[in-house]
Amino acid sequence: MLFAEDRHEPAPAMKWDESRARDAILRIVRDTENRFSPETFPALLAPNRAQMGIADSASFGAYLMGDTSIRLLEYWVTPSEELASELSRLIDSNKNHPARELMWGSPGTLLAALFMHRRTGEPKWADLFRDTAAMLWSQLEWSDKESCHYWTQDLYGQRSTYIDAVHGFVATASPLIQGRHLLKPADWERWRECIANTVRRTAQWEGELASWPPRLSSPRGDLQLMQYCHGAPGFVICLADFPDDSLDDLLIAGAQATWAAGPLKKGSNLCHGTGGNGYAFLKLYRRTGDAQWLDRARAFAMRGIEQTDAAREAYGQMRYSLWTGDPGFAIYLWDCIRSGDRFPTLDVF
């Protein structure tokens, strides 16, 4: 079985209602704005470091967990050479981070370099992107058992072989695909072959459905998680811009498996919820032009609205984080309205 049935609900047969989606976005945005504390916005670094248990003097370049994303936000609001210099230092200092994954390691700061290059067009960001990619290439390992490349992650005191869309291989493939124009053609061709081979070699099929285990070392046939951070939805999202059709059968099979599993019982969030899984359908709609994928994304959106409302009633408030809370789901609803597919902090900052 590609997914644990008790984690999911049956695929919804709910009619799309744009006005209901817009109302849900408005509720989430208004409530989030009411909870916002303007006085803490200029001082996010210290409380985040305290929450993460990082000493003030330590270099903390992590993209999703550390200083880099906060500095990026600050640069977006008030750009300066001083901030650009600090971002350059953070990205460079994170190149050899042993986690080798999106949240803490250099794959995350690879994205930061790409976003800064998009923003400024300055060559130094392309240089940082290429340097980071070269470091990651040098750290690849080879599995004789699976006949593919992978990375080992030193994460939370353990060594792992994640291949998923947060901690693993395909999370690194995404920024490399997006930033391939910054690489030398021969370097990108090596990456293209490496990515396609590992993705295909590690796929697990069940009829016309496919998904992936969390780790290269996961036993074949184990029950799988089917959510953005582990399983087919994250693979479809991370690989949807792959520049040829060699993986299209896998992307379609992964999205079909996501639909077969149905909405997640955990809620509507992006990381491990209904909204995150729905982005796989939005990606396939943009890639294929097949309207069934937009219909399926919107069906997940309608169920996600119910989940969001139920959680607010149960807990007396919303959740205010991007990846695991309601603002991320509001962005998903907006993409369902406008037929977009830009996953926040991965495709767009």
Short mmCIF file of C-alpha atoms in Angstrom, two decimals:
data_model
loop_
_atom_site.label_atom_id
_atom_site.label_comp_id
_atom_site.label_asym_id
_atom_site.label_seq_id
_atom_site.Cartn_x
_atom_site.Cartn_y
_atom_site.Cartn_z
CA MET A 1 0.00 0.00 0.00
CA LEU A 2 1.42 3.40 -1.00
CA PHE A 3 -0.31 5.29 1.82
CA ALA A 4 -1.78 4.68 5.26
CA GLU A 5 -5.55 4.88 4.77
CA ASP A 6 -6.23 5.92 8.36
CA ARG A 7 -4.38 9.21 7.77
CA HIS A 8 -6.73 10.27 4.97
CA GLU A 9 -10.36 10.93 4.10
CA PRO A 10 -12.12 9.78 0.92
CA ALA A 11 -11.54 12.03 -2.10
CA PRO A 12 -14.06 14.88 -1.85
CA ALA A 13 -16.89 15.38 -4.33
CA MET A 14 -17.43 19.03 -3.44
CA LYS A 15 -18.52 21.72 -5.88
CA TRP A 16 -16.11 24.62 -6.27
CA ASP A 17 -17.41 27.85 -4.74
CA GLU A 18 -15.14 30.82 -5.45
CA SER A 19 -17.04 33.18 -3.19
CA ARG A 20 -16.64 30.76 -0.28
CA ALA A 21 -12.90 30.53 -1.01
CA ARG A 22 -12.60 34.33 -1.05
CA ASP A 23 -14.51 34.58 2.23
CA ALA A 24 -12.15 32.05 3.81
CA ILE A 25 -9.11 34.01 2.63
CA LEU A 26 -10.58 37.19 4.10
CA ARG A 27 -11.24 35.52 7.47
CA ILE A 28 -7.70 34.16 7.65
CA VAL A 29 -6.06 37.43 6.61
CA ARG A 30 -8.13 39.58 8.97
CA ASP A 31 -7.52 37.29 11.91
CA THR A 32 -3.79 37.10 11.16
CA GLU A 33 -3.55 40.88 10.89
CA ASN A 34 -5.37 41.27 14.22
CA ARG A 35 -2.83 38.96 15.88
CA PHE A 36 0.17 40.71 14.31
CA SER A 37 2.48 42.60 16.66
CA PRO A 38 4.14 45.44 14.67
CA GLU A 39 6.63 46.19 17.44
CA THR A 40 8.21 42.73 17.11
CA PHE A 41 8.71 42.85 13.32
CA PRO A 42 12.12 44.64 13.40
CA ALA A 43 13.37 42.26 16.07
CA LEU A 44 12.64 38.78 14.74
CA LEU A 45 16.21 37.48 14.82
CA ALA A 46 16.62 37.28 18.59
CA PRO A 47 13.31 35.53 19.43
CA ASN A 48 13.77 33.09 16.57
CA ARG A 49 17.28 32.25 17.75
CA ALA A 50 15.99 31.80 21.29
CA GLN A 51 13.21 29.51 20.05
CA MET A 52 15.76 27.45 18.07
CA GLY A 53 18.23 27.34 20.96
CA ILE A 54 20.97 29.15 19.01
CA ALA A 55 23.49 31.39 20.80
CA ASP A 56 23.51 35.01 19.62
CA SER A 57 27.11 34.77 18.45
CA ALA A 58 26.62 31.67 16.32
CA SER A 59 26.31 31.80 12.53
CA PHE A 60 22.77 30.71 11.75
CA GLY A 61 22.32 30.76 7.99
CA ALA A 62 19.45 28.22 7.82
CA TYR A 63 16.85 29.24 5.23
CA LEU A 64 13.58 28.04 6.77
CA MET A 65 14.72 27.96 10.42
CA GLY A 66 17.38 30.64 10.77
CA ASP A 67 18.50 34.17 9.96
CA THR A 68 18.50 33.97 6.17
CA SER A 69 14.76 34.14 5.53
CA ILE A 70 14.35 36.92 8.10
CA ARG A 71 17.12 38.92 6.42
CA LEU A 72 15.55 38.25 3.01
CA LEU A 73 12.25 39.63 4.27
CA GLU A 74 14.05 42.66 5.66
CA TYR A 75 15.83 43.18 2.32
CA TRP A 76 12.53 42.93 0.43
CA VAL A 77 11.08 45.71 2.61
CA THR A 78 14.14 47.96 2.98
CA PRO A 79 16.96 46.90 0.63
CA SER A 80 20.47 48.04 1.47
CA GLU A 81 24.06 47.10 0.71
CA GLU A 82 24.56 46.22 4.36
CA LEU A 83 21.73 43.69 4.26
CA ALA A 84 22.93 42.28 0.94
CA SER A 85 26.39 41.81 2.43
CA GLU A 86 24.93 40.00 5.44
CA LEU A 87 22.87 37.73 3.19
CA SER A 88 25.94 36.93 1.13
CA ARG A 89 27.81 36.01 4.31
CA LEU A 90 24.98 33.81 5.58
CA ILE A 91 24.65 31.92 2.28
CA ASP A 92 28.39 31.40 1.99
CA SER A 93 28.74 30.28 5.61
CA ASN A 94 26.03 27.64 5.12
CA LYS A 95 27.56 25.94 2.07
CA ASN A 96 29.05 23.03 4.00
CA HIS A 97 26.26 22.53 6.52
CA PRO A 98 26.05 18.78 7.22
CA ALA A 99 22.25 18.66 7.09
CA ARG A 100 22.20 18.97 3.26
CA GLU A 101 18.46 19.66 3.23
CA LEU A 102 16.00 22.52 2.79
CA MET A 103 15.28 23.69 6.33
CA TRP A 104 18.79 23.91 7.77
CA GLY A 105 21.34 23.09 5.08
CA SER A 106 22.76 24.52 1.88
CA PRO A 107 19.83 23.47 -0.36
CA GLY A 108 17.79 26.13 1.45
CA THR A 109 20.41 28.83 1.07
CA LEU A 110 20.80 27.77 -2.57
CA LEU A 111 17.24 29.04 -2.93
CA ALA A 112 18.13 32.26 -1.14
CA ALA A 113 20.95 32.91 -3.64
CA LEU A 114 18.53 32.26 -6.51
CA PHE A 115 15.92 34.65 -5.09
CA MET A 116 18.54 37.38 -4.62
CA HIS A 117 19.73 36.91 -8.20
CA ARG A 118 16.16 37.21 -9.44
CA ARG A 119 15.71 40.35 -7.37
CA THR A 120 18.96 42.12 -8.24
CA GLY A 121 20.47 40.48 -11.32
CA GLU A 122 23.89 40.84 -9.70
CA PRO A 123 26.52 38.24 -10.72
CA LYS A 124 27.66 37.60 -7.13
CA TRP A 125 24.42 35.75 -6.38
CA ALA A 126 24.89 33.52 -9.43
CA ASP A 127 28.42 32.81 -8.19
CA LEU A 128 27.09 31.83 -4.76
CA PHE A 129 24.47 29.61 -6.42
CA ARG A 130 27.13 27.83 -8.51
CA ASP A 131 29.52 27.49 -5.56
CA THR A 132 26.79 25.95 -3.40
CA ALA A 133 25.71 23.60 -6.18
CA ALA A 134 29.32 22.50 -6.68
CA MET A 135 29.66 21.78 -2.96
CA LEU A 136 26.48 19.68 -3.02
CA TRP A 137 27.72 17.77 -6.05
CA SER A 138 30.97 16.95 -4.22
CA GLN A 139 28.94 15.57 -1.28
CA LEU A 140 26.83 13.14 -3.32
CA GLU A 141 27.14 9.45 -2.46
CA TRP A 142 26.34 6.40 -4.57
CA SER A 143 24.07 3.52 -3.59
CA ASP A 144 25.02 0.21 -5.20
CA LYS A 145 21.75 -1.27 -3.97
CA GLU A 146 19.53 1.34 -5.63
CA SER A 147 21.98 2.36 -8.40
CA CYS A 148 21.51 6.05 -7.73
CA HIS A 149 23.01 9.08 -6.01
CA TYR A 150 21.85 10.43 -2.65
CA TRP A 151 22.99 12.56 0.26
CA THR A 152 23.47 11.65 3.91
CA GLN A 153 21.99 14.23 6.26
CA ASP A 154 23.36 14.94 9.74
CA LEU A 155 20.15 16.18 11.28
CA TYR A 156 18.89 16.43 14.88
CA GLY A 157 21.77 14.28 16.10
CA GLN A 158 21.16 11.47 13.61
CA ARG A 159 22.48 10.47 10.18
CA SER A 160 19.74 9.79 7.62
CA THR A 161 19.26 9.18 3.90
CA TYR A 162 16.15 11.26 3.31
CA ILE A 163 15.01 11.64 -0.30
CA ASP A 164 11.81 13.61 0.39
CA ALA A 165 10.68 17.19 -0.29
CA VAL A 166 11.81 18.83 2.96
CA HIS A 167 14.80 16.98 4.37
CA GLY A 168 15.88 15.04 1.31
CA PHE A 169 17.13 14.65 -2.24
CA VAL A 170 14.15 16.01 -4.15
CA ALA A 171 14.04 19.16 -1.99
CA THR A 172 17.51 19.92 -3.36
CA ALA A 173 16.48 19.06 -6.92
CA SER A 174 13.90 21.85 -6.88
CA PRO A 175 16.26 24.88 -6.57
CA LEU A 176 18.71 23.24 -8.98
CA ILE A 177 15.93 22.90 -11.56
CA GLN A 178 14.76 26.46 -10.99
CA GLY A 179 18.28 27.88 -11.20
CA ARG A 180 19.65 25.68 -13.98
CA HIS A 181 20.15 28.75 -16.20
CA LEU A 182 22.85 29.88 -13.75
CA LEU A 183 24.85 26.67 -14.20
CA LYS A 184 27.20 25.77 -17.03
CA PRO A 185 25.36 23.57 -19.58
CA ALA A 186 27.61 20.58 -18.85
CA ASP A 187 27.05 20.95 -15.10
CA TRP A 188 23.29 21.13 -15.52
CA GLU A 189 23.34 18.04 -17.77
CA ARG A 190 25.10 16.10 -15.00
CA TRP A 191 22.50 17.28 -12.52
CA ARG A 192 19.63 16.47 -14.90
CA GLU A 193 20.81 12.89 -15.34
CA CYS A 194 21.45 12.49 -11.60
CA ILE A 195 18.04 13.84 -10.57
CA ALA A 196 16.09 11.82 -13.13
CA ASN A 197 17.91 8.60 -12.26
CA THR A 198 17.47 8.88 -8.48
CA VAL A 199 13.80 9.86 -8.77
CA ARG A 200 13.04 6.92 -11.05
CA ARG A 201 15.14 4.38 -9.17
CA THR A 202 13.50 5.18 -5.83
CA ALA A 203 9.87 5.30 -7.02
CA GLN A 204 7.53 2.62 -5.76
CA TRP A 205 4.66 1.65 -8.05
CA GLU A 206 1.26 0.16 -7.31
CA GLY A 207 -0.61 -0.29 -10.58
CA GLU A 208 -0.85 3.18 -12.14
CA LEU A 209 0.02 4.93 -8.87
CA ALA A 210 3.47 5.86 -7.59
CA SER A 211 5.04 7.33 -4.48
CA TRP A 212 8.39 7.47 -2.70
CA PRO A 213 9.62 6.41 0.74
CA PRO A 214 10.99 9.00 3.17
CA ARG A 215 14.52 7.55 3.10
CA LEU A 216 16.66 5.65 0.65
CA SER A 217 17.08 3.09 3.43
CA SER A 218 13.32 2.64 4.03
CA PRO A 219 12.24 -0.99 3.52
CA ARG A 220 10.33 -1.56 0.30
CA GLY A 221 6.62 -2.11 0.85
CA ASP A 222 6.32 -0.16 4.10
CA LEU A 223 3.22 1.99 4.53
CA GLN A 224 4.03 5.44 3.19
CA LEU A 225 3.23 8.96 4.26
CA MET A 226 1.39 10.83 1.50
CA GLN A 227 1.97 14.51 2.18
CA TYR A 228 4.24 17.33 1.01
CA CYS A 229 7.11 16.60 3.38
CA HIS A 230 7.12 12.81 2.77
CA GLY A 231 5.70 11.10 -0.29
CA ALA A 232 4.37 11.73 -3.78
CA PRO A 233 2.89 15.25 -3.38
CA GLY A 234 6.25 16.79 -2.55
CA PHE A 235 7.95 14.99 -5.42
CA VAL A 236 5.38 16.28 -7.91
CA ILE A 237 5.72 19.83 -6.57
CA CYS A 238 9.53 19.82 -6.56
CA LEU A 239 9.86 18.28 -10.03
CA ALA A 240 7.06 20.06 -11.88
CA ASP A 241 9.53 22.37 -13.68
CA PHE A 242 11.79 19.53 -14.85
CA PRO A 243 12.75 20.67 -18.36
CA ASP A 244 11.94 17.53 -20.33
CA ASP A 245 9.20 14.91 -20.29
CA SER A 246 11.32 12.00 -19.04
CA LEU A 247 9.63 12.06 -15.60
CA ASP A 248 6.10 12.91 -16.70
CA ASP A 249 4.78 9.38 -16.18
CA LEU A 250 6.02 9.50 -12.59
CA LEU A 251 4.61 12.98 -11.93
CA ILE A 252 1.18 11.92 -13.18
CA ALA A 253 1.30 8.66 -11.23
CA GLY A 254 2.33 10.57 -8.10
CA ALA A 255 -0.54 13.02 -8.47
CA GLN A 256 -2.96 10.15 -9.09
CA ALA A 257 -1.74 8.53 -5.86
CA THR A 258 -2.27 11.83 -4.01
CA TRP A 259 -5.87 11.96 -5.25
CA ALA A 260 -6.46 8.28 -4.45
CA ALA A 261 -5.28 8.87 -0.88
CA GLY A 262 -7.67 11.80 -0.39
CA PRO A 263 -7.38 14.84 1.92
CA LEU A 264 -5.24 14.46 5.02
CA LYS A 265 -7.01 14.25 8.35
CA LYS A 266 -4.27 16.40 9.92
CA GLY A 267 -5.83 19.58 8.52
CA SER A 268 -5.40 22.07 5.72
CA ASN A 269 -1.76 23.20 6.12
CA LEU A 270 0.99 23.06 3.49
CA CYS A 271 3.63 20.88 5.16
CA HIS A 272 1.49 17.85 6.00
CA GLY A 273 -2.05 18.84 5.15
CA THR A 274 -4.69 19.09 2.45
CA GLY A 275 -3.42 22.38 1.00
CA GLY A 276 0.11 21.10 0.51
CA ASN A 277 -1.15 17.98 -1.25
CA GLY A 278 -3.43 20.10 -3.43
CA TYR A 279 -0.44 21.98 -4.82
CA ALA A 280 0.55 18.77 -6.63
CA PHE A 281 -2.66 19.10 -8.66
CA LEU A 282 -2.06 22.77 -9.40
CA LYS A 283 1.45 21.90 -10.63
CA LEU A 284 0.10 19.18 -12.91
CA TYR A 285 -2.58 21.50 -14.27
CA ARG A 286 0.05 24.04 -15.26
CA ARG A 287 2.34 21.36 -16.71
CA THR A 288 -0.29 19.39 -18.66
CA GLY A 289 -3.19 21.79 -19.22
CA ASP A 290 -5.57 18.99 -18.16
CA ALA A 291 -8.53 20.62 -16.36
CA GLN A 292 -9.11 17.58 -14.11
CA TRP A 293 -6.11 18.62 -12.04
CA LEU A 294 -7.51 22.10 -11.39
CA ASP A 295 -10.86 20.53 -10.48
CA ARG A 296 -9.12 18.22 -8.01
CA ALA A 297 -7.11 21.07 -6.49
CA ARG A 298 -10.33 23.02 -5.96
CA ALA A 299 -12.07 19.99 -4.43
CA PHE A 300 -9.23 19.74 -1.90
CA ALA A 301 -9.58 23.49 -1.29
CA MET A 302 -13.25 23.17 -0.37
CA ARG A 303 -12.51 20.37 2.08
CA GLY A 304 -9.61 22.38 3.47
CA ILE A 305 -11.94 25.29 4.24
CA GLU A 306 -14.08 22.93 6.33
CA GLN A 307 -10.99 21.65 8.13
CA THR A 308 -9.79 25.20 8.84
CA ASP A 309 -13.15 26.26 10.23
CA ALA A 310 -13.41 23.13 12.38
CA ALA A 311 -9.94 23.66 13.86
CA ARG A 312 -10.75 27.30 14.68
CA GLU A 313 -13.89 26.21 16.48
CA ALA A 314 -12.06 23.46 18.39
CA TYR A 315 -9.11 25.59 19.53
CA GLY A 316 -10.65 29.05 19.72
CA GLN A 317 -8.11 30.56 17.32
CA MET A 318 -6.31 30.00 14.05
CA ARG A 319 -2.68 28.95 13.46
CA TYR A 320 -0.50 31.76 12.12
CA SER A 321 2.55 30.09 10.59
CA LEU A 322 3.09 29.81 6.86
CA TRP A 323 3.97 26.15 6.48
CA THR A 324 1.86 24.59 9.23
CA GLY A 325 -0.85 27.20 9.68
CA ASP A 326 -3.71 29.03 8.01
CA PRO A 327 -1.86 31.80 6.09
CA GLY A 328 -0.26 29.12 3.91
CA PHE A 329 -3.66 27.62 3.21
CA ALA A 330 -5.00 31.07 2.30
CA ILE A 331 -2.27 31.33 -0.34
CA TYR A 332 -3.32 27.92 -1.66
CA LEU A 333 -6.92 29.12 -1.92
CA TRP A 334 -5.76 32.19 -3.86
CA ASP A 335 -3.82 29.97 -6.27
CA CYS A 336 -6.93 27.83 -6.75
CA ILE A 337 -8.90 30.97 -7.63
CA ARG A 338 -6.35 32.28 -10.12
CA SER A 339 -5.18 28.85 -11.37
CA GLY A 340 -1.66 29.53 -10.06
CA ASP A 341 0.89 27.09 -8.69
CA ARG A 342 3.63 29.10 -6.96
CA PHE A 343 4.39 27.35 -3.68
CA PRO A 344 5.38 30.03 -1.13
CA THR A 345 9.05 30.21 -0.04
CA LEU A 346 9.97 27.54 -2.63
CA ASP A 347 8.84 29.04 -5.95
CA VAL A 348 8.51 32.63 -4.79
CA PHE A 349 9.74 34.52 -1.77
#
